[in-house]
């Protein structure tokens, strides 16, 4: 249930509402207050509240209205907000702003899996820009399966990403793995990535909602997460105060070993029914094989994605991370070109209904 608060409500009216909510929830379930499109709202799980209680809440003078939403996720649901959300990435002072979602054309995000060195990042960043991609990716903190694998350059990687942004004007996206690092990463990054392995790291989701200065957050689907679990993870971020969430389908675990993951493209039209949040596709992690990336990029755009995130390396065979699935800058150029053609061919409006 989402309660919209009236403008210019007095502190007594506020206390009256707070007291009633404490009483009806028995203080056992948190009610979240946040601001969505300049409207103050309170969200709570109303599954155990009877109709009489709901009507008492709606009669309080602090309350403008109540929206009943019959899914566990609330603020991210299409029932709450029918228009598709868009997220602005980058600010004109340090990079070229880019819009993801809404009715904007699909965006291509590209770059190395990991920032490996200054030379590697700057060379790739320039190639990414020349290929026509609009946002640069690069992991500074890498969540690696083995403790013996390259773990990323850490803070030095963040400095290099800022330098690459300065050089190219491209906004940058990088992963954050710990709640305490949300603030420092938000100092450098235009988009904070929450990786598949951390999709249900609740303290991290909460910190991304609270401490990211409203930077865009790209939330990757956990590799064994249902769509509802994924949307509830997004709900954690939005309810904690940051509405700028972008979902990223990056493949889920399957029984077949030919591909690294099973790219669930059916979730894209499905998510358009369930949520107003933008959705992008990651065919690199979704397939694990560079030869499949161009085809699955086209398929992602055809399914209605708001963009792609692609791993690119100038010498994929020497990459310190995910070289097998990294395409070359030349291949990126053709994916960017095909993305534009697919979008024109299909007509954005047709995909958005
Ligand atoms: C990545 O983007 O390099 C990454 C680690 O992705 P995921 O969390 O989807 O595995
Ligand atoms: Mn990777």
CSV table of C-alpha atoms and ligand atoms in Angstrom, one decimal:
chain,number,residue,atom,x,y,z
A,1,UNK,CA,0.0,0.0,0.0
A,2,UNK,CA,1.3,3.4,-0.9
A,3,UNK,CA,0.1,6.4,1.0
A,4,UNK,CA,0.5,9.8,-0.7
A,5,UNK,CA,0.9,12.7,1.8
A,6,UNK,CA,-0.7,16.0,1.2
A,7,UNK,CA,1.3,19.1,0.6
A,8,UNK,CA,2.0,21.4,3.5
A,9,UNK,CA,0.9,18.9,6.2
A,10,UNK,CA,1.3,20.1,9.8
A,11,UNK,CA,3.5,18.3,12.3
A,12,UNK,CA,0.4,17.3,14.4
A,13,UNK,CA,-1.2,15.7,11.3
A,14,UNK,CA,2.0,13.9,10.6
A,15,UNK,CA,2.3,12.6,14.2
A,16,UNK,CA,-1.3,11.4,14.0
A,17,UNK,CA,-0.6,9.4,10.9
A,18,UNK,CA,2.7,8.0,12.4
A,19,UNK,CA,0.9,7.0,15.6
A,20,UNK,CA,-1.9,5.2,13.7
A,21,UNK,CA,0.7,3.4,11.4
A,22,UNK,CA,2.7,2.2,14.5
A,23,UNK,CA,-0.5,1.0,16.1
A,24,UNK,CA,-1.8,-1.0,13.0
A,25,UNK,CA,1.5,-2.5,12.1
A,26,UNK,CA,2.4,-3.3,15.7
A,27,UNK,CA,5.7,-1.7,15.0
A,28,UNK,CA,6.8,-5.0,13.5
A,29,UNK,CA,6.9,-4.1,9.8
A,30,UNK,CA,8.8,-1.0,8.7
A,31,UNK,CA,6.9,1.8,6.9
A,32,UNK,CA,9.2,3.6,4.5
A,33,UNK,CA,8.8,7.3,3.8
A,34,UNK,CA,10.3,8.6,0.6
A,35,UNK,CA,9.8,11.2,-2.1
A,36,UNK,CA,8.8,10.1,-5.6
A,37,UNK,CA,8.5,12.8,-8.3
A,38,UNK,CA,8.3,15.4,-5.6
A,39,UNK,CA,5.4,13.6,-3.9
A,40,UNK,CA,6.0,12.4,-0.3
A,41,UNK,CA,4.9,8.8,0.1
A,42,UNK,CA,4.8,6.2,2.8
A,43,UNK,CA,5.0,2.5,1.8
A,44,UNK,CA,4.0,-0.4,3.9
A,45,UNK,CA,3.1,-4.0,3.6
A,46,UNK,CA,-0.7,-3.9,3.9
A,47,UNK,CA,-1.3,-7.6,3.3
A,48,UNK,CA,-2.4,-8.1,7.0
A,49,UNK,CA,-4.5,-4.9,7.3
A,50,UNK,CA,-8.2,-5.2,7.0
A,51,UNK,CA,-10.4,-2.9,4.9
A,52,UNK,CA,-11.6,-0.9,7.9
A,53,UNK,CA,-8.1,0.0,9.0
A,54,UNK,CA,-7.2,1.1,5.4
A,55,UNK,CA,-10.2,3.3,5.3
A,56,UNK,CA,-9.3,4.9,8.7
A,57,UNK,CA,-5.9,5.7,7.4
A,58,UNK,CA,-7.3,7.2,4.2
A,59,UNK,CA,-9.6,9.5,6.3
A,60,UNK,CA,-6.7,11.2,8.2
A,61,UNK,CA,-6.1,14.8,7.1
A,62,UNK,CA,-2.4,14.1,6.3
A,63,UNK,CA,-3.4,11.6,3.7
A,64,UNK,CA,-4.1,12.7,0.1
A,65,UNK,CA,-4.7,9.2,-1.2
A,66,UNK,CA,-3.9,5.5,-1.0
A,67,UNK,CA,-2.9,3.2,-3.8
A,68,UNK,CA,-3.4,-0.5,-3.2
A,69,UNK,CA,-0.8,-2.6,-5.0
A,70,UNK,CA,-1.3,-6.4,-5.0
A,71,UNK,CA,2.3,-7.4,-5.5
A,72,UNK,CA,5.0,-7.5,-2.9
A,73,UNK,CA,7.0,-4.8,-4.7
A,74,UNK,CA,5.2,-1.5,-4.7
A,75,UNK,CA,7.2,1.7,-5.7
A,76,UNK,CA,8.7,-0.1,-8.7
A,77,UNK,CA,5.4,-1.5,-9.9
A,78,UNK,CA,3.6,-0.4,-13.0
A,79,UNK,CA,0.4,-0.1,-10.9
A,80,UNK,CA,2.0,2.7,-8.9
A,81,UNK,CA,3.4,4.5,-12.0
A,82,UNK,CA,2.1,3.7,-15.5
A,83,UNK,CA,4.6,5.8,-17.4
A,84,UNK,CA,8.0,4.3,-18.1
A,85,UNK,CA,10.8,5.9,-16.0
A,86,UNK,CA,13.9,7.3,-17.5
A,87,UNK,CA,17.2,7.9,-15.7
A,88,UNK,CA,19.6,10.6,-16.6
A,89,UNK,CA,23.3,9.6,-16.4
A,90,UNK,CA,26.2,12.0,-16.2
A,91,UNK,CA,26.1,15.8,-15.7
A,92,UNK,CA,27.0,18.3,-18.3
A,93,UNK,CA,29.9,19.6,-16.2
A,94,UNK,CA,32.0,16.4,-16.5
A,95,UNK,CA,30.5,14.3,-19.3
A,96,UNK,CA,27.8,14.2,-22.0
A,97,UNK,CA,24.5,13.4,-20.2
A,98,UNK,CA,22.7,10.3,-21.5
A,99,UNK,CA,19.1,9.2,-20.9
A,100,UNK,CA,18.3,5.6,-20.3
A,101,UNK,CA,14.7,4.4,-20.5
A,102,UNK,CA,11.4,6.2,-21.1
A,103,UNK,CA,11.1,6.8,-24.8
A,104,UNK,CA,14.8,7.3,-25.3
A,105,UNK,CA,16.6,5.3,-28.0
A,106,UNK,CA,18.6,2.3,-26.7
A,107,UNK,CA,21.9,3.2,-25.2
A,108,UNK,CA,25.2,1.2,-25.6
A,109,UNK,CA,27.4,0.9,-22.5
A,110,UNK,CA,30.8,-0.7,-23.3
A,111,UNK,CA,34.3,-1.2,-22.0
A,112,UNK,CA,36.5,-3.7,-20.3
A,113,UNK,CA,35.3,-6.2,-17.7
A,114,UNK,CA,38.1,-4.9,-15.4
A,115,UNK,CA,40.2,-1.8,-15.4
A,116,UNK,CA,43.7,-3.4,-15.8
A,117,UNK,CA,46.0,-0.4,-16.4
A,118,UNK,CA,46.0,3.2,-17.5
A,119,UNK,CA,47.1,2.4,-21.0
A,120,UNK,CA,44.5,-0.4,-21.4
A,121,UNK,CA,41.6,1.8,-20.0
A,122,UNK,CA,42.4,5.0,-22.0
A,123,UNK,CA,43.0,3.1,-25.2
A,124,UNK,CA,39.7,1.1,-24.8
A,125,UNK,CA,37.8,4.3,-23.7
A,126,UNK,CA,38.8,6.1,-26.9
A,127,UNK,CA,37.9,3.1,-29.0
A,128,UNK,CA,34.5,2.8,-27.2
A,129,UNK,CA,33.8,6.5,-27.9
A,130,UNK,CA,34.9,6.1,-31.6
A,131,UNK,CA,32.6,3.1,-32.0
A,132,UNK,CA,29.7,5.3,-31.0
A,133,UNK,CA,28.9,3.9,-27.5
A,134,UNK,CA,27.6,6.4,-25.0
A,135,UNK,CA,28.8,5.1,-21.6
A,136,UNK,CA,32.1,3.6,-20.5
A,137,UNK,CA,32.1,0.5,-18.3
A,138,UNK,CA,35.1,-0.8,-16.2
A,139,UNK,CA,35.3,-2.8,-13.0
A,140,UNK,CA,37.6,-1.4,-10.3
A,141,UNK,CA,36.4,-3.7,-7.6
A,142,UNK,CA,35.9,-7.2,-9.1
A,143,UNK,CA,33.8,-9.9,-7.4
A,144,UNK,CA,35.9,-12.9,-8.5
A,145,UNK,CA,34.9,-16.5,-7.8
A,146,UNK,CA,38.4,-17.5,-6.9
A,147,UNK,CA,40.5,-15.5,-4.4
A,148,UNK,CA,43.6,-16.1,-6.6
A,149,UNK,CA,42.2,-14.3,-9.6
A,150,UNK,CA,42.8,-10.6,-10.4
A,151,UNK,CA,40.6,-8.6,-7.9
A,152,UNK,CA,40.7,-5.2,-9.7
A,153,UNK,CA,42.8,-2.1,-9.1
A,154,UNK,CA,40.4,-0.8,-6.4
A,155,UNK,CA,40.7,3.0,-5.8
A,156,UNK,CA,43.3,3.4,-8.4
A,157,UNK,CA,40.8,2.0,-10.9
A,158,UNK,CA,38.3,4.7,-9.9
A,159,UNK,CA,40.8,7.4,-10.5
A,160,UNK,CA,41.6,6.0,-14.0
A,161,UNK,CA,37.8,5.9,-14.8
A,162,UNK,CA,37.6,9.6,-13.9
A,163,UNK,CA,40.5,10.3,-16.1
A,164,UNK,CA,38.9,8.3,-19.0
A,165,UNK,CA,35.7,10.3,-18.5
A,166,UNK,CA,37.7,13.5,-18.7
A,167,UNK,CA,39.4,12.4,-21.9
A,168,UNK,CA,36.3,11.1,-23.7
A,169,UNK,CA,33.3,12.9,-22.1
A,170,UNK,CA,31.7,9.5,-21.6
A,171,UNK,CA,29.9,8.9,-18.3
A,172,UNK,CA,31.3,5.9,-16.5
A,173,UNK,CA,29.8,2.9,-14.7
A,174,UNK,CA,31.6,0.7,-12.2
A,175,UNK,CA,30.7,-1.9,-9.6
A,176,UNK,CA,30.3,-1.4,-5.9
A,177,UNK,CA,30.5,-4.4,-3.6
A,178,UNK,CA,30.3,-3.1,0.0
A,179,UNK,CA,27.9,-0.7,1.7
A,180,UNK,CA,30.7,1.4,3.1
A,181,UNK,CA,32.0,1.9,-0.5
A,182,UNK,CA,28.8,3.4,-1.9
A,183,UNK,CA,29.8,6.9,-1.0
A,184,UNK,CA,33.3,6.9,-2.3
A,185,UNK,CA,32.3,5.1,-5.5
A,186,UNK,CA,29.5,7.6,-6.0
A,187,UNK,CA,32.2,10.4,-5.9
A,188,UNK,CA,33.6,9.0,-9.1
A,189,UNK,CA,31.0,7.0,-11.0
A,190,UNK,CA,28.0,8.2,-12.9
A,191,UNK,CA,26.3,4.8,-12.5
A,192,UNK,CA,26.9,2.4,-9.7
A,193,UNK,CA,26.6,-1.3,-10.7
A,194,UNK,CA,25.4,-3.8,-8.2
A,195,UNK,CA,26.5,-7.2,-9.5
A,196,UNK,CA,24.7,-10.4,-9.8
A,197,UNK,CA,26.4,-11.9,-6.8
A,198,UNK,CA,25.2,-9.0,-4.7
A,199,UNK,CA,21.7,-8.6,-5.9
A,200,UNK,CA,20.4,-9.7,-2.5
A,201,UNK,CA,23.1,-8.0,-0.4
A,202,UNK,CA,20.5,-6.1,1.5
A,203,UNK,CA,22.8,-3.7,3.4
A,204,UNK,CA,24.4,-2.8,0.1
A,205,UNK,CA,21.0,-2.2,-1.5
A,206,UNK,CA,20.0,0.0,1.4
A,207,UNK,CA,23.2,2.0,1.2
A,208,UNK,CA,22.8,2.4,-2.6
A,209,UNK,CA,19.4,3.9,-1.8
A,210,UNK,CA,20.6,6.1,0.9
A,211,UNK,CA,24.2,7.2,0.2
A,212,UNK,CA,24.6,7.3,-3.6
A,213,UNK,CA,23.7,11.0,-4.0
A,214,UNK,CA,20.9,9.8,-6.3
A,215,UNK,CA,23.4,8.5,-8.9
A,216,UNK,CA,21.9,5.9,-11.2
A,217,UNK,CA,22.1,2.3,-9.9
A,218,UNK,CA,22.3,-0.6,-12.3
A,219,UNK,CA,21.0,-3.7,-10.6
A,220,UNK,CA,22.0,-6.9,-12.3
A,221,UNK,CA,19.8,-9.9,-11.9
A,222,UNK,CA,21.1,-12.5,-9.5
A,223,UNK,CA,22.1,-15.7,-11.4
A,224,UNK,CA,19.4,-17.7,-9.6
A,225,UNK,CA,17.0,-14.9,-8.9
A,226,UNK,CA,13.3,-14.9,-9.8
A,227,UNK,CA,11.9,-11.8,-11.4
A,228,UNK,CA,10.0,-11.0,-8.1
A,229,UNK,CA,13.1,-11.3,-6.1
A,230,UNK,CA,14.9,-9.0,-8.5
A,231,UNK,CA,12.1,-6.4,-8.4
A,232,UNK,CA,12.1,-6.6,-4.6
A,233,UNK,CA,15.8,-5.9,-4.6
A,234,UNK,CA,15.1,-2.8,-6.7
A,235,UNK,CA,12.4,-1.9,-4.2
A,236,UNK,CA,15.0,-1.9,-1.4
A,237,UNK,CA,17.0,0.8,-3.3
A,238,UNK,CA,13.9,2.9,-4.3
A,239,UNK,CA,12.3,2.7,-0.9
A,240,UNK,CA,15.6,3.8,0.7
A,241,UNK,CA,15.5,7.0,-1.3
A,242,UNK,CA,17.0,6.6,-4.8
A,243,UNK,CA,14.4,6.1,-7.6
A,244,UNK,CA,17.1,6.0,-10.3
A,245,UNK,CA,17.3,2.2,-10.8
A,246,UNK,CA,18.1,0.5,-14.0
A,247,UNK,CA,17.6,-3.3,-14.2
A,248,UNK,CA,20.1,-5.5,-16.1
A,249,UNK,CA,19.3,-9.0,-17.4
A,250,UNK,CA,22.7,-10.8,-17.5
A,251,UNK,CA,21.6,-14.4,-17.7
A,252,UNK,CA,20.7,-17.0,-15.2
A,253,UNK,CA,22.2,-20.4,-14.3
A,254,UNK,CA,21.1,-23.4,-16.5
A,255,UNK,CA,22.0,-27.0,-16.9
A,256,UNK,CA,23.7,-26.5,-20.3
A,257,UNK,CA,27.4,-25.7,-20.3
A,258,UNK,CA,27.7,-24.5,-23.9
A,259,UNK,CA,26.9,-21.0,-22.8
A,260,UNK,CA,28.0,-19.4,-19.5
A,261,UNK,CA,24.4,-18.4,-18.6
A,262,UNK,CA,21.0,-18.6,-20.1
A,263,UNK,CA,20.1,-15.1,-21.3
A,264,UNK,CA,16.4,-14.7,-20.3
A,265,UNK,CA,15.2,-12.3,-23.0
A,266,UNK,CA,11.5,-13.1,-22.3
A,267,UNK,CA,11.9,-11.2,-19.1
A,268,UNK,CA,12.2,-8.0,-21.0
A,269,UNK,CA,8.6,-7.8,-22.4
A,270,UNK,CA,7.5,-9.3,-19.1
A,271,UNK,CA,9.2,-6.6,-17.0
A,272,UNK,CA,7.6,-3.9,-19.2
A,273,UNK,CA,4.2,-5.2,-17.8
A,274,UNK,CA,5.4,-5.4,-14.2
A,275,UNK,CA,7.6,-2.3,-13.7
A,276,UNK,CA,8.2,1.2,-15.0
A,277,UNK,CA,12.0,0.9,-14.5
A,278,UNK,CA,14.3,0.8,-17.5
A,279,UNK,CA,15.8,-2.6,-18.5
A,280,UNK,CA,19.1,-3.3,-20.3
A,281,UNK,CA,20.7,-6.5,-21.5
A,282,UNK,CA,24.2,-7.9,-20.9
A,283,UNK,CA,24.8,-10.4,-23.7
A,284,UNK,CA,28.5,-10.7,-22.6
A,285,UNK,CA,27.8,-12.4,-19.3
A,286,UNK,CA,24.6,-13.7,-20.7
A,287,UNK,CA,26.4,-16.0,-23.2
A,288,UNK,CA,30.1,-16.1,-22.1
A,289,UNK,CA,31.1,-16.3,-25.8
A,290,UNK,CA,32.1,-13.4,-27.9
A,291,UNK,CA,30.8,-14.9,-31.2
A,292,UNK,CA,27.3,-14.9,-29.7
A,293,UNK,CA,27.3,-11.3,-28.5
A,294,UNK,CA,26.3,-9.5,-31.7
A,295,UNK,CA,23.3,-11.8,-32.3
A,296,UNK,CA,22.1,-11.6,-28.8
A,297,UNK,CA,22.6,-7.8,-28.8
A,298,UNK,CA,20.2,-7.6,-31.7
A,299,UNK,CA,17.8,-9.9,-30.0
A,300,UNK,CA,17.9,-7.8,-26.8
A,301,UNK,CA,17.0,-4.7,-28.7
A,302,UNK,CA,14.3,-6.5,-30.6
A,303,UNK,CA,12.8,-7.7,-27.3
A,304,UNK,CA,12.5,-4.0,-26.3
A,305,UNK,CA,15.6,-3.4,-24.1
A,306,UNK,CA,16.5,0.2,-23.2
A,307,UNK,CA,20.1,-0.6,-23.9
A,308,UNK,CA,23.1,-3.0,-23.9
A,309,UNK,CA,26.1,-3.4,-21.7
A,310,UNK,CA,29.0,-5.0,-23.5
A,311,UNK,CA,32.5,-6.1,-22.6
A,312,UNK,CA,35.2,-4.9,-24.9
A,313,UNK,CA,39.0,-5.5,-25.0
A,314,UNK,CA,41.5,-4.5,-27.6
A,315,UNK,CA,43.2,-7.9,-27.1
A,316,UNK,CA,40.5,-10.2,-25.6
A,317,UNK,CA,42.9,-13.1,-25.3
A,318,UNK,CA,45.1,-11.3,-22.9
A,319,UNK,CA,42.3,-9.8,-20.8
A,320,UNK,CA,42.7,-10.3,-17.0
A,321,UNK,CA,39.0,-11.0,-16.7
A,322,UNK,CA,36.3,-12.3,-19.0
A,323,UNK,CA,38.3,-12.3,-22.2
A,324,UNK,CA,36.3,-15.2,-23.7
A,325,UNK,CA,33.2,-13.0,-23.8
A,326,UNK,CA,34.8,-9.7,-24.7
A,327,UNK,CA,34.4,-8.3,-28.2
A,328,UNK,CA,36.9,-6.2,-30.0
A,329,UNK,CA,36.4,-2.4,-30.7
A,330,UNK,CA,35.8,-3.3,-34.4
A,331,UNK,CA,33.0,-5.7,-33.4
A,332,UNK,CA,31.6,-3.1,-31.0
A,333,UNK,CA,31.4,-0.6,-33.9
A,334,UNK,CA,29.2,-3.0,-35.8
A,335,UNK,CA,27.0,-3.8,-32.7
A,336,UNK,CA,26.4,0.0,-32.2
A,337,UNK,CA,25.5,0.4,-35.9
A,338,UNK,CA,23.1,-2.6,-35.8
A,339,UNK,CA,21.5,-1.3,-32.6
A,340,UNK,CA,20.6,1.9,-34.3
A,341,UNK,CA,19.3,0.0,-37.4
A,342,UNK,CA,17.2,-2.4,-35.2
A,343,UNK,CA,15.7,0.5,-33.3
A,344,UNK,CA,14.8,2.4,-36.5
A,345,UNK,CA,13.5,-0.8,-38.2
A,346,UNK,CA,11.2,-1.8,-35.3
A,347,UNK,CA,10.1,1.6,-34.3
A,348,UNK,CA,10.6,2.5,-30.6
A,349,UNK,CA,6.9,3.2,-30.1
A,350,UNK,CA,5.8,-0.3,-31.1
A,351,UNK,CA,8.1,-1.8,-28.5
A,352,UNK,CA,7.0,0.5,-25.7
A,353,UNK,CA,3.3,-0.5,-25.6
B,1,LIG,C1,30.6,-7.6,-14.6
B,1,LIG,O1,29.8,-6.8,-15.1
B,1,LIG,O2,31.8,-7.7,-14.9
B,1,LIG,C2,30.1,-8.6,-13.6
B,1,LIG,C3,30.9,-9.1,-12.7
B,1,LIG,O3,28.8,-9.0,-13.9
B,1,LIG,P1,27.8,-10.0,-13.1
B,1,LIG,O4,27.6,-9.4,-11.8
B,1,LIG,O5,26.6,-9.9,-14.0
B,1,LIG,O6,28.5,-11.3,-13.1
B,2,LIG,MN1,32.8,-9.4,-16.5
